[in-house]
PDB file of C-alpha atoms in Angstrom:
ATOM      1  CA  ARG A   1     247.654 145.980  74.446  1.00  0.00           C
ATOM      2  CA  ARG A   2     248.209 146.228  78.215  1.00  0.00           C
ATOM      3  CA  GLN A   3     251.923 146.922  77.709  1.00  0.00           C
ATOM      4  CA  ARG A   4     251.074 149.635  75.176  1.00  0.00           C
ATOM      5  CA  GLN A   5     248.654 151.218  77.656  1.00  0.00           C
ATOM      6  CA  MET A   6     251.280 151.174  80.403  1.00  0.00           C
ATOM      7  CA  CYS A   7     253.852 152.798  78.113  1.00  0.00           C
ATOM      8  CA  ILE A   8     251.401 155.532  77.069  1.00  0.00           C
ATOM      9  CA  ARG A   9     250.439 156.466  80.608  1.00  0.00           C
ATOM     10  CA  ASP A  10     254.027 156.310  81.816  1.00  0.00           C
ATOM     11  CA  ARG A  11     255.284 158.721  79.142  1.00  0.00           C
ATOM     12  CA  ILE A  12     252.443 161.175  79.736  1.00  0.00           C
ATOM     13  CA  SER A  13     253.080 161.141  83.464  1.00  0.00           C
ATOM     14  CA  ASP A  14     256.825 161.766  83.075  1.00  0.00           C
ATOM     15  CA  LEU A  15     256.423 164.669  80.653  1.00  0.00           C
ATOM     16  CA  CYS A  16     253.614 166.335  82.602  1.00  0.00           C
ATOM     17  CA  GLU A  17     256.027 166.804  85.487  1.00  0.00           C
ATOM     18  CA  GLU A  18     258.204 169.048  83.303  1.00  0.00           C
ATOM     19  CA  THR A  19     255.822 170.776  80.876  1.00  0.00           C
ATOM     20  CA  SER A  20     252.158 171.458  80.102  1.00  0.00           C
ATOM     21  CA  LEU A  21     249.837 168.629  79.163  1.00  0.00           C
ATOM     22  CA  ALA A  22     249.207 170.123  75.706  1.00  0.00           C
ATOM     23  CA  ASP A  23     252.940 170.357  74.918  1.00  0.00           C
ATOM     24  CA  ALA A  24     253.522 166.841  76.255  1.00  0.00           C
ATOM     25  CA  LEU A  25     250.743 165.415  74.083  1.00  0.00           C
ATOM     26  CA  SER A  26     251.951 167.312  71.026  1.00  0.00           C
ATOM     27  CA  HIS A  27     255.452 165.894  71.444  1.00  0.00           C
ATOM     28  CA  LEU A  28     254.236 162.348  72.064  1.00  0.00           C
ATOM     29  CA  LYS A  29     251.900 162.454  69.069  1.00  0.00           C
ATOM     30  CA  ARG A  30     254.723 163.579  66.802  1.00  0.00           C
ATOM     31  CA  TYR A  31     257.136 160.848  67.862  1.00  0.00           C
ATOM     32  CA  SER A  32     254.778 157.905  68.369  1.00  0.00           C
ATOM     33  CA  LYS A  33     253.316 155.432  65.932  1.00  0.00           C
ATOM     34  CA  GLY A  34     250.127 153.470  65.422  1.00  0.00           C
ATOM     35  CA  ALA A  35     247.441 153.417  68.106  1.00  0.00           C
ATOM     36  CA  ALA A  36     249.571 155.398  70.579  1.00  0.00           C
ATOM     37  CA  SER A  37     249.866 158.295  68.130  1.00  0.00           C
ATOM     38  CA  LEU A  38     246.110 158.217  67.537  1.00  0.00           C
ATOM     39  CA  LEU A  39     245.406 158.304  71.263  1.00  0.00           C
ATOM     40  CA  TYR A  40     247.760 161.231  71.878  1.00  0.00           C
ATOM     41  CA  GLY A  41     246.110 163.023  68.966  1.00  0.00           C
ATOM     42  CA  GLU A  42     242.634 162.431  70.409  1.00  0.00           C
ATOM     43  CA  MET A  43     243.707 163.746  73.816  1.00  0.00           C
ATOM     44  CA  LEU A  44     245.270 166.816  72.187  1.00  0.00           C
ATOM     45  CA  LEU A  45     242.108 167.442  70.148  1.00  0.00           C
ATOM     46  CA  SER A  46     240.055 167.190  73.330  1.00  0.00           C
ATOM     47  CA  LEU A  47     242.190 169.922  74.891  1.00  0.00           C
ATOM     48  CA  GLN A  48     242.019 172.106  71.797  1.00  0.00           C
ATOM     49  CA  ALA A  49     238.238 171.713  71.713  1.00  0.00           C
ATOM     50  CA  GLY A  50     238.005 173.018  75.255  1.00  0.00           C
ATOM     51  CA  GLN A  51     237.384 169.580  76.759  1.00  0.00           C
ATOM     52  CA  GLN A  52     239.423 167.568  79.222  1.00  0.00           C
ATOM     53  CA  ALA A  53     242.249 165.537  77.718  1.00  0.00           C
ATOM     54  CA  THR A  54     241.401 162.498  79.815  1.00  0.00           C
ATOM     55  CA  GLU A  55     238.060 162.202  77.999  1.00  0.00           C
ATOM     56  CA  ALA A  56     240.076 160.509  75.247  1.00  0.00           C
ATOM     57  CA  LEU A  57     241.087 157.725  77.659  1.00  0.00           C
ATOM     58  CA  GLN A  58     237.563 156.294  77.521  1.00  0.00           C
ATOM     59  CA  GLY A  59     237.828 152.749  76.240  1.00  0.00           C
ATOM     60  CA  TRP A  60     241.505 152.517  77.168  1.00  0.00           C
ATOM     61  CA  LEU A  61     241.007 152.405  80.925  1.00  0.00           C
ATOM     62  CA  ASP A  62     238.232 151.248  83.230  1.00  0.00           C
ATOM     63  CA  PRO A  63     235.458 153.890  83.249  1.00  0.00           C
ATOM     64  CA  HIS A  64     235.728 154.588  86.999  1.00  0.00           C
ATOM     65  CA  ILE A  65     239.485 155.197  86.678  1.00  0.00           C
ATOM     66  CA  VAL A  66     238.882 157.593  83.784  1.00  0.00           C
ATOM     67  CA  LYS A  67     236.310 159.451  85.885  1.00  0.00           C
ATOM     68  CA  GLY A  68     238.855 159.731  88.675  1.00  0.00           C
ATOM     69  CA  LEU A  69     241.434 161.108  86.240  1.00  0.00           C
ATOM     70  CA  LEU A  70     238.866 163.622  84.967  1.00  0.00           C
ATOM     71  CA  ILE A  71     238.425 164.868  88.519  1.00  0.00           C
ATOM     72  CA  ALA A  72     242.208 164.979  88.999  1.00  0.00           C
ATOM     73  CA  GLU A  73     242.579 166.990  85.775  1.00  0.00           C
ATOM     74  CA  LYS A  74     239.968 169.476  86.985  1.00  0.00           C
ATOM     75  CA  GLU A  75     241.883 169.846  90.250  1.00  0.00           C
ATOM     76  CA  GLY A  76     245.165 170.355  88.376  1.00  0.00           C
ATOM     77  CA  VAL A  77     246.840 167.227  89.747  1.00  0.00           C
ATOM     78  CA  LEU A  78     246.695 165.041  86.627  1.00  0.00           C
ATOM     79  CA  SER A  79     250.421 164.226  86.653  1.00  0.00           C
ATOM     80  CA  GLU A  80     250.293 162.914  90.213  1.00  0.00           C
ATOM     81  CA  ALA A  81     247.058 161.034  89.475  1.00  0.00           C
ATOM     82  CA  LEU A  82     248.577 159.409  86.403  1.00  0.00           C
ATOM     83  CA  SER A  83     251.599 158.315  88.420  1.00  0.00           C
ATOM     84  CA  LYS A  84     249.376 156.693  91.038  1.00  0.00           C
ATOM     85  CA  THR A  85     247.246 155.130  88.308  1.00  0.00           C
ATOM     86  CA  ILE A  86     250.367 153.638  86.745  1.00  0.00           C
ATOM     87  CA  GLU A  87     251.512 152.311  90.121  1.00  0.00           C
ATOM     88  CA  TYR A  88     248.100 150.725  90.667  1.00  0.00           C
ATOM     89  CA  LEU A  89     247.935 149.137  87.216  1.00  0.00           C
ATOM     90  CA  GLU A  90     251.495 147.828  87.499  1.00  0.00           C
ATOM     91  CA  SER A  91     250.573 146.153  90.794  1.00  0.00           C
ATOM     92  CA  GLN A  92     247.595 144.480  89.091  1.00  0.00           C
ATOM     93  CA  GLN A  93     249.402 143.539  85.901  1.00  0.00           C
ATOM     94  CA  ASN A  94     250.194 139.853  85.420  1.00  0.00           C
ATOM     95  CA  VAL A  95     248.603 138.803  88.709  1.00  0.00           C
ATOM     96  CA  LEU A  96     247.173 135.635  87.171  1.00  0.00           C
ATOM     97  CA  LEU A  97     249.468 135.373  84.170  1.00  0.00           C
ATOM     98  CA  PRO A  98     252.083 133.102  85.849  1.00  0.00           C
ATOM     99  CA  VAL A  99     249.314 130.747  87.015  1.00  0.00           C
ATOM    100  CA  MET A 100     247.709 130.649  83.564  1.00  0.00           C
ATOM    101  CA  LYS A 101     251.067 129.958  81.935  1.00  0.00           C
ATOM    102  CA  GLY A 102     251.582 127.106  84.388  1.00  0.00           C
ATOM    103  CA  LEU A 103     248.295 125.546  83.246  1.00  0.00           C
ATOM    104  CA  LEU A 104     249.238 125.687  79.585  1.00  0.00           C
ATOM    105  CA  TYR A 105     251.845 122.891  79.651  1.00  0.00           C
ATOM    106  CA  PRO A 106     249.686 120.152  81.263  1.00  0.00           C
ATOM    107  CA  THR A 107     246.793 121.119  78.998  1.00  0.00           C
ATOM    108  CA  ILE A 108     248.992 120.683  75.915  1.00  0.00           C
ATOM    109  CA  ILE A 109     250.254 117.336  77.257  1.00  0.00           C
ATOM    110  CA  LEU A 110     246.709 116.056  77.782  1.00  0.00           C
ATOM    111  CA  LEU A 111     245.447 117.286  74.400  1.00  0.00           C
ATOM    112  CA  ALA A 112     248.481 115.763  72.680  1.00  0.00           C
ATOM    113  CA  ALA A 113     247.867 112.428  74.402  1.00  0.00           C
ATOM    114  CA  VAL A 114     244.212 112.452  73.367  1.00  0.00           C
ATOM    115  CA  GLY A 115     245.122 113.415  69.795  1.00  0.00           C
ATOM    116  CA  ILE A 116     247.776 110.705  69.479  1.00  0.00           C
ATOM    117  CA  ALA A 117     245.485 108.095  71.021  1.00  0.00           C
ATOM    118  CA  THR A 118     242.692 109.024  68.609  1.00  0.00           C
ATOM    119  CA  GLY A 119     244.993 108.898  65.588  1.00  0.00           C
ATOM    120  CA  ILE A 120     246.518 105.547  66.595  1.00  0.00           C
ATOM    121  CA  PHE A 121     243.141 103.984  67.331  1.00  0.00           C
ATOM    122  CA  ARG A 122     241.715 105.092  63.963  1.00  0.00           C
ATOM    123  CA  ASN A 123     244.733 103.577  62.227  1.00  0.00           C
ATOM    124  CA  PHE A 124     244.363 100.374  64.247  1.00  0.00           C
ATOM    125  CA  ALA A 125     240.668 100.216  63.349  1.00  0.00           C
ATOM    126  CA  ASN A 126     241.384 100.654  59.634  1.00  0.00           C
ATOM    127  CA  THR A 127     244.079  97.969  59.795  1.00  0.00           C
ATOM    128  CA  LEU A 128     241.944  95.482  61.716  1.00  0.00           C
ATOM    129  CA  ASN A 129     238.991  96.048  59.382  1.00  0.00           C
ATOM    130  CA  GLN A 130     241.128  94.363  56.712  1.00  0.00           C
ATOM    131  CA  THR A 131     241.501  91.240  58.885  1.00  0.00           C
ATOM    132  CA  ASN A 132     239.129  88.874  60.627  1.00  0.00           C
ATOM    133  CA  VAL A 133     239.827  90.472  64.026  1.00  0.00           C
ATOM    134  CA  ASP A 134     236.821  92.242  65.571  1.00  0.00           C
ATOM    135  CA  ILE A 135     238.190  95.316  67.331  1.00  0.00           C
ATOM    136  CA  SER A 136     235.279  95.343  69.765  1.00  0.00           C
ATOM    137  CA  THR A 137     236.448  91.984  71.135  1.00  0.00           C
ATOM    138  CA  LEU A 138     239.850  93.341  72.093  1.00  0.00           C
ATOM    139  CA  ASP A 139     240.115  94.223  75.762  1.00  0.00           C
ATOM    140  CA  GLY A 140     242.427  96.303  77.914  1.00  0.00           C
ATOM    141  CA  SER A 141     244.305  99.091  76.166  1.00  0.00           C
ATOM    142  CA  PHE A 142     242.199  98.896  72.993  1.00  0.00           C
ATOM    143  CA  THR A 143     239.054  99.585  75.031  1.00  0.00           C
ATOM    144  CA  VAL A 144     240.619 102.659  76.627  1.00  0.00           C
ATOM    145  CA  LEU A 145     241.754 104.000  73.257  1.00  0.00           C
ATOM    146  CA  ARG A 146     238.316 103.345  71.795  1.00  0.00           C
ATOM    147  CA  TYR A 147     236.667 105.365  74.575  1.00  0.00           C
ATOM    148  CA  VAL A 148     239.213 108.185  74.198  1.00  0.00           C
ATOM    149  CA  SER A 149     238.773 108.237  70.417  1.00  0.00           C
ATOM    150  CA  ASN A 150     234.969 108.213  70.597  1.00  0.00           C
ATOM    151  CA  PHE A 151     234.990 110.999  73.163  1.00  0.00           C
ATOM    152  CA  ALA A 152     237.389 113.127  71.110  1.00  0.00           C
ATOM    153  CA  MET A 153     235.380 112.676  67.918  1.00  0.00           C
ATOM    154  CA  TYR A 154     231.799 112.661  69.191  1.00  0.00           C
ATOM    155  CA  GLY A 155     231.732 113.780  72.800  1.00  0.00           C
ATOM    156  CA  SER A 156     234.175 116.675  73.014  1.00  0.00           C
ATOM    157  CA  LEU A 157     232.023 119.281  71.230  1.00  0.00           C
ATOM    158  CA  PRO A 158     228.845 118.521  73.241  1.00  0.00           C
ATOM    159  CA  MET A 159     230.988 118.553  76.393  1.00  0.00           C
ATOM    160  CA  LEU A 160     232.441 121.950  75.457  1.00  0.00           C
ATOM    161  CA  ALA A 161     228.953 123.269  74.703  1.00  0.00           C
ATOM    162  CA  LEU A 162     227.703 121.975  78.060  1.00  0.00           C
ATOM    163  CA  PHE A 163     230.698 123.489  79.853  1.00  0.00           C
ATOM    164  CA  ALA A 164     230.173 126.843  78.091  1.00  0.00           C
ATOM    165  CA  ALA A 165     226.484 126.855  79.031  1.00  0.00           C
ATOM    166  CA  ALA A 166     227.301 125.974  82.652  1.00  0.00           C
ATOM    167  CA  ALA A 167     229.983 128.684  82.773  1.00  0.00           C
ATOM    168  CA  PHE A 168     227.510 131.215  81.370  1.00  0.00           C
ATOM    169  CA  TYR A 169     224.806 130.443  83.936  1.00  0.00           C
ATOM    170  CA  VAL A 170     227.268 130.265  86.831  1.00  0.00           C
ATOM    171  CA  SER A 171     228.806 133.616  85.833  1.00  0.00           C
ATOM    172  CA  LYS A 172     225.305 135.112  85.530  1.00  0.00           C
ATOM    173  CA  TYR A 173     224.403 133.778  88.975  1.00  0.00           C
ATOM    174  CA  LEU A 174     227.667 135.096  90.412  1.00  0.00           C
ATOM    175  CA  ARG A 175     227.072 138.508  88.904  1.00  0.00           C
ATOM    176  CA  TYR A 176     223.392 139.063  89.660  1.00  0.00           C
ATOM    177  CA  SER A 177     222.201 136.745  92.421  1.00  0.00           C
ATOM    178  CA  ASN A 178     221.909 138.047  95.963  1.00  0.00           C
ATOM    179  CA  ASP A 179     219.492 135.531  97.485  1.00  0.00           C
ATOM    180  CA  PRO A 180     219.673 134.318 101.121  1.00  0.00           C
ATOM    181  CA  ILE A 181     220.994 130.870 100.111  1.00  0.00           C
ATOM    182  CA  ARG A 182     223.977 132.456  98.429  1.00  0.00           C
ATOM    183  CA  THR A 183     224.675 134.757 101.354  1.00  0.00           C
ATOM    184  CA  ALA A 184     224.316 132.065 104.016  1.00  0.00           C
ATOM    185  CA  VAL A 185     225.818 129.040 102.260  1.00  0.00           C
ATOM    186  CA  LEU A 186     227.395 129.549  98.849  1.00  0.00           C
ATOM    187  CA  ASP A 187     229.498 132.657  99.456  1.00  0.00           C
ATOM    188  CA  SER A 188     231.950 130.665 101.582  1.00  0.00           C
ATOM    189  CA  GLN A 189     232.317 127.901  98.997  1.00  0.00           C
ATOM    190  CA  PRO A 190     234.926 127.614  96.193  1.00  0.00           C
ATOM    191  CA  ILE A 191     234.319 129.813  93.135  1.00  0.00           C
ATOM    192  CA  PHE A 192     231.914 132.027  95.119  1.00  0.00           C
ATOM    193  CA  ARG A 193     234.622 132.710  97.709  1.00  0.00           C
ATOM    194  CA  GLU A 194     237.202 133.563  95.041  1.00  0.00           C
ATOM    195  CA  TYR A 195     234.701 135.752  93.191  1.00  0.00           C
ATOM    196  CA  ARG A 196     234.175 137.776  96.365  1.00  0.00           C
ATOM    197  CA  MET A 197     237.954 138.104  96.749  1.00  0.00           C
ATOM    198  CA  ILE A 198     238.205 139.466  93.207  1.00  0.00           C
ATOM    199  CA  LEU A 199     235.488 142.033  93.950  1.00  0.00           C
ATOM    200  CA  VAL A 200     237.091 143.044  97.267  1.00  0.00           C
ATOM    201  CA  ASN A 201     240.469 143.493  95.613  1.00  0.00           C
ATOM    202  CA  ARG A 202     238.944 145.537  92.802  1.00  0.00           C
ATOM    203  CA  LEU A 203     236.909 147.656  95.233  1.00  0.00           C
ATOM    204  CA  LEU A 204     239.708 148.466  97.664  1.00  0.00           C
ATOM    205  CA  ASN A 205     242.439 149.092  95.106  1.00  0.00           C
ATOM    206  CA  THR A 206     240.228 151.332  92.988  1.00  0.00           C
ATOM    207  CA  PHE A 207     238.745 153.085  96.040  1.00  0.00           C
ATOM    208  CA  CYS A 208     242.216 153.852  97.410  1.00  0.00           C
ATOM    209  CA  LEU A 209     243.355 155.021  93.985  1.00  0.00           C
ATOM    210  CA  LEU A 210     240.430 157.456  93.754  1.00  0.00           C
ATOM    211  CA  ILE A 211     240.882 158.688  97.333  1.00  0.00           C
ATOM    212  CA  ASP A 212     244.574 159.335  96.619  1.00  0.00           C
ATOM    213  CA  GLN A 213     243.435 161.525  93.724  1.00  0.00           C
ATOM    214  CA  GLY A 214     241.303 163.650  96.038  1.00  0.00           C
ATOM    215  CA  VAL A 215     237.925 162.029  95.369  1.00  0.00           C
ATOM    216  CA  LYS A 216     235.492 161.999  98.301  1.00  0.00           C
ATOM    217  CA  GLU A 217     234.595 158.605  99.771  1.00  0.00           C
ATOM    218  CA  VAL A 218     230.924 158.582  98.727  1.00  0.00           C
ATOM    219  CA  GLN A 219     231.829 159.845  95.267  1.00  0.00           C
ATOM    220  CA  ALA A 220     234.505 157.141  94.954  1.00  0.00           C
ATOM    221  CA  ILE A 221     231.927 154.438  95.732  1.00  0.00           C
ATOM    222  CA  GLN A 222     229.571 155.972  93.184  1.00  0.00           C
ATOM    223  CA  LEU A 223     232.288 156.084  90.531  1.00  0.00           C
ATOM    224  CA  ILE A 224     233.139 152.413  91.100  1.00  0.00           C
ATOM    225  CA  ARG A 225     229.485 151.416  90.901  1.00  0.00           C
ATOM    226  CA  GLY A 226     228.759 153.489  87.818  1.00  0.00           C
ATOM    227  CA  ASP A 227     225.221 152.962  86.512  1.00  0.00           C
ATOM    228  CA  GLU A 228     224.902 149.441  87.890  1.00  0.00           C
ATOM    229  CA  ARG A 229     222.185 148.802  90.462  1.00  0.00           C
ATOM    230  CA  GLN A 230     221.134 145.167  90.042  1.00  0.00           C
ATOM    231  CA  THR A 231     224.415 143.276  90.239  1.00  0.00           C
ATOM    232  CA  TYR A 232     225.716 141.517  93.344  1.00  0.00           C
ATOM    233  CA  PHE A 233     228.631 143.963  93.501  1.00  0.00           C
ATOM    234  CA  ALA A 234     226.447 147.046  92.970  1.00  0.00           C
ATOM    235  CA  LYS A 235     224.091 146.108  95.801  1.00  0.00           C
ATOM    236  CA  HIS A 236     227.009 145.879  98.219  1.00  0.00           C
ATOM    237  CA  LEU A 237     228.310 149.232  96.986  1.00  0.00           C
ATOM    238  CA  ILE A 238     224.881 150.838  97.432  1.00  0.00           C
ATOM    239  CA  SER A 239     224.787 149.517 100.985  1.00  0.00           C
ATOM    240  CA  MET A 240     228.294 150.902 101.660  1.00  0.00           C
ATOM    241  CA  GLU A 241     227.314 154.266 100.214  1.00  0.00           C
ATOM    242  CA  GLY A 242     224.214 154.442 102.418  1.00  0.00           C
ATOM    243  CA  ARG A 243     226.165 153.532 105.545  1.00  0.00           C
ATOM    244  CA  ILE A 244     228.846 156.150 104.862  1.00  0.00           C
ATOM    245  CA  LYS A 245     226.186 158.829 104.309  1.00  0.00           C
ATOM    246  CA  SER A 246     224.449 157.854 107.557  1.00  0.00           C
ATOM    247  CA  GLY A 247     227.678 158.429 109.468  1.00  0.00           C
ATOM    248  CA  SER A 248     228.611 154.819 110.255  1.00  0.00           C
ATOM    249  CA  ARG A 249     232.212 154.054 111.109  1.00  0.00           C
ATOM    250  CA  ARG A 250     234.066 153.301 107.915  1.00  0.00           C
ATOM    251  CA  SER A 251     235.195 149.864 109.086  1.00  0.00           C
ATOM    252  CA  ILE A 252     231.520 149.011 109.653  1.00  0.00           C
ATOM    253  CA  ALA A 253     230.287 150.753 106.502  1.00  0.00           C
ATOM    254  CA  PHE A 254     232.521 148.603 104.314  1.00  0.00           C
ATOM    255  CA  ASN A 255     231.576 145.360 106.063  1.00  0.00           C
ATOM    256  CA  THR A 256     228.362 144.599 104.133  1.00  0.00           C
ATOM    257  CA  GLY A 257     229.059 140.879 103.658  1.00  0.00           C
ATOM    258  CA  LEU A 258     231.235 141.293 100.602  1.00  0.00           C
ATOM    259  CA  PHE A 259     234.399 140.658 102.651  1.00  0.00           C
ATOM    260  CA  ASP A 260     235.085 137.139 103.884  1.00  0.00           C
ATOM    261  CA  GLU A 261     235.653 136.528 107.602  1.00  0.00           C
ATOM    262  CA  GLU A 262     239.420 137.035 107.534  1.00  0.00           C
ATOM    263  CA  ALA A 263     239.232 140.244 105.494  1.00  0.00           C
ATOM    264  CA  ALA A 264     236.352 141.543 107.623  1.00  0.00           C
ATOM    265  CA  SER A 265     238.334 140.842 110.798  1.00  0.00           C
ATOM    266  CA  LEU A 266     241.375 142.644 109.400  1.00  0.00           C
ATOM    267  CA  LEU A 267     239.154 145.551 108.363  1.00  0.00           C
ATOM    268  CA  GLN A 268     237.735 145.757 111.887  1.00  0.00           C
ATOM    269  CA  THR A 269     241.231 145.590 113.368  1.00  0.00           C
ATOM    270  CA  LEU A 270     242.292 148.612 111.331  1.00  0.00           C
ATOM    271  CA  GLY A 271     239.519 150.644 112.890  1.00  0.00           C
ATOM    272  CA  ASP A 272     238.919 154.181 111.691  1.00  0.00           C
ATOM    273  CA  SER A 273     242.295 155.793 112.130  1.00  0.00           C
ATOM    274  CA  SER A 274     243.634 158.583 109.953  1.00  0.00           C
ATOM    275  CA  ARG A 275     245.566 155.938 108.044  1.00  0.00           C
ATOM    276  CA  PHE A 276     242.436 153.977 107.174  1.00  0.00           C
ATOM    277  CA  ASN A 277     243.128 154.333 103.450  1.00  0.00           C
ATOM    278  CA  SER A 278     246.584 152.782 103.879  1.00  0.00           C
ATOM    279  CA  GLY A 279     244.966 150.039 105.918  1.00  0.00           C
ATOM    280  CA  LEU A 280     242.557 149.283 103.075  1.00  0.00           C
ATOM    281  CA  LYS A 281     245.540 148.729 100.805  1.00  0.00           C
ATOM    282  CA  LYS A 282     246.827 146.133 103.276  1.00  0.00           C
ATOM    283  CA  VAL A 283     243.431 144.409 103.272  1.00  0.00           C
ATOM    284  CA  ALA A 284     243.520 144.397  99.453  1.00  0.00           C
ATOM    285  CA  ALA A 285     247.050 142.967  99.414  1.00  0.00           C
ATOM    286  CA  ASP A 286     246.160 140.263 101.956  1.00  0.00           C
ATOM    287  CA  THR A 287     242.988 139.351 100.022  1.00  0.00           C
ATOM    288  CA  GLN A 288     244.969 139.097  96.792  1.00  0.00           C
ATOM    289  CA  ARG A 289     247.582 136.908  98.507  1.00  0.00           C
ATOM    290  CA  ARG A 290     244.936 134.486  99.754  1.00  0.00           C
ATOM    291  CA  PHE A 291     243.171 134.534  96.382  1.00  0.00           C
ATOM    292  CA  LEU A 292     246.371 133.584  94.576  1.00  0.00           C
ATOM    293  CA  LYS A 293     247.044 130.876  97.161  1.00  0.00           C
ATOM    294  CA  ASN A 294     243.617 129.332  96.486  1.00  0.00           C
ATOM    295  CA  ILE A 295     244.091 129.610  92.720  1.00  0.00           C
ATOM    296  CA  ALA A 296     247.492 127.918  93.046  1.00  0.00           C
ATOM    297  CA  ILE A 297     245.844 124.988  94.865  1.00  0.00           C
ATOM    298  CA  TYR A 298     243.197 124.649  92.152  1.00  0.00           C
ATOM    299  CA  ALA A 299     245.886 124.888  89.496  1.00  0.00           C
ATOM    300  CA  MET A 300     247.902 122.133  91.192  1.00  0.00           C
ATOM    301  CA  VAL A 301     244.845 119.850  91.254  1.00  0.00           C
ATOM    302  CA  TYR A 302     244.253 120.598  87.568  1.00  0.00           C
ATOM    303  CA  LYS A 303     247.887 119.810  86.721  1.00  0.00           C
ATOM    304  CA  VAL A 304     247.791 116.516  88.621  1.00  0.00           C
ATOM    305  CA  VAL A 305     244.574 115.477  86.849  1.00  0.00           C
ATOM    306  CA  CYS A 306     245.944 116.427  83.417  1.00  0.00           C
ATOM    307  CA  PHE A 307     249.234 114.615  83.952  1.00  0.00           C
ATOM    308  CA  ALA A 308     247.478 111.562  85.414  1.00  0.00           C
ATOM    309  CA  PHE A 309     245.147 111.248  82.429  1.00  0.00           C
ATOM    310  CA  GLY A 310     247.988 111.986  80.025  1.00  0.00           C
ATOM    311  CA  ILE A 311     250.193 109.260  81.534  1.00  0.00           C
ATOM    312  CA  TYR A 312     247.276 106.816  81.682  1.00  0.00           C
ATOM    313  CA  ILE A 313     246.501 107.372  77.997  1.00  0.00           C
ATOM    314  CA  ALA A 314     250.191 107.092  77.057  1.00  0.00           C
ATOM    315  CA  LEU A 315     250.515 103.766  78.897  1.00  0.00           C
ATOM    316  CA  ASN A 316     247.462 102.441  77.083  1.00  0.00           C
ATOM    317  CA  ILE A 317     248.902 103.603  73.750  1.00  0.00           C
ATOM    318  CA  PHE A 318     251.997 101.466  74.372  1.00  0.00           C
ATOM    319  CA  GLY A 319     249.810  98.634  75.629  1.00  0.00           C
ATOM    320  CA  SER A 320     247.640  98.703  72.514  1.00  0.00           C
ATOM    321  CA  ILE A 321     250.701  98.648  70.248  1.00  0.00           C
ATOM    322  CA  SER A 322     251.997  95.554  72.071  1.00  0.00           C
ATOM    323  CA  GLY A 323     248.525  94.008  71.943  1.00  0.00           C
ATOM    324  CA  LEU A 324     248.259  94.590  68.211  1.00  0.00           C
ATOM    325  CA  GLU A 325     251.578  92.829  67.653  1.00  0.00           C
ATOM    326  CA  GLU A 326     250.347  89.843  69.690  1.00  0.00           C
ATOM    327  CA  ALA A 327     247.037  89.800  67.805  1.00  0.00           C
ATOM    328  CA  PHE A 328     248.765  89.657  64.419  1.00  0.00           C
ATOM    329  CA  THR A 329     251.221  87.050  65.689  1.00  0.00           C
ATOM    330  CA  SER A 330     248.411  84.821  66.900  1.00  0.00           C
TER     331      SER A 330
END
């Protein structure tokens, strides 16, 4: 879907540089298929109904980006705004995809090892049930396989349910909590630290995108916040908005505690020059770099754990096969 969105916006942007938006949409609708054709048709109908064409982008883009494009269309700079939107989205595309792909292989290895161990142990159990050998008396590799098999069959679903519940409550706490303990202690810890980096990157990239489209600073903050008032992110944005309105220096107005120490220091270093917006892009890029570095470390730990367990289970599979041969021989 993301690739389809990128293609749609790219083609609109290119054609708008040479012709009117209505003619560009009419052409694209005629020579497109599927969802793209429907979207072009909706945008064209919006124009024909006396509305803004970018109204039809609701649901295809983040709401605050659509609002920025609506403003750009009103100002007659939609083509330029679309180009900058495309540039922004391309810079964000596939940020985590390489890391996630890297986690897929060790996960498959571990799941395969657990599956094979479970299947072999069940077969061993069925075979030994036909003999006088009590499987519970077998030590070493058989014990490991028994634990792995029991966990896979009886413990995996409760564990997944527990993990899902924990993830739900942690995500809820991340999203809505703003208590003193979080601010003083937790915000500098793993998960909380990376969550702040995600919010900073989202804030600065989107803010700069809206400013490039001619949106005023306070209005840009309001567009990013939307109707939210109770979330952790929204409370920081409300504080930023109030500081900007009160005339605080922009480097101070943005430093509400959302930025970590390194990003806050870089923000302060940039000061309030005429190139402050370009400086914010550098803060966003540096925050994203450090975020990806942290994620890469976590991913490496995850890979090592998966491979270690996978190898350990595989060794015990071979050990149990050898042990079964000895048991039958004896």
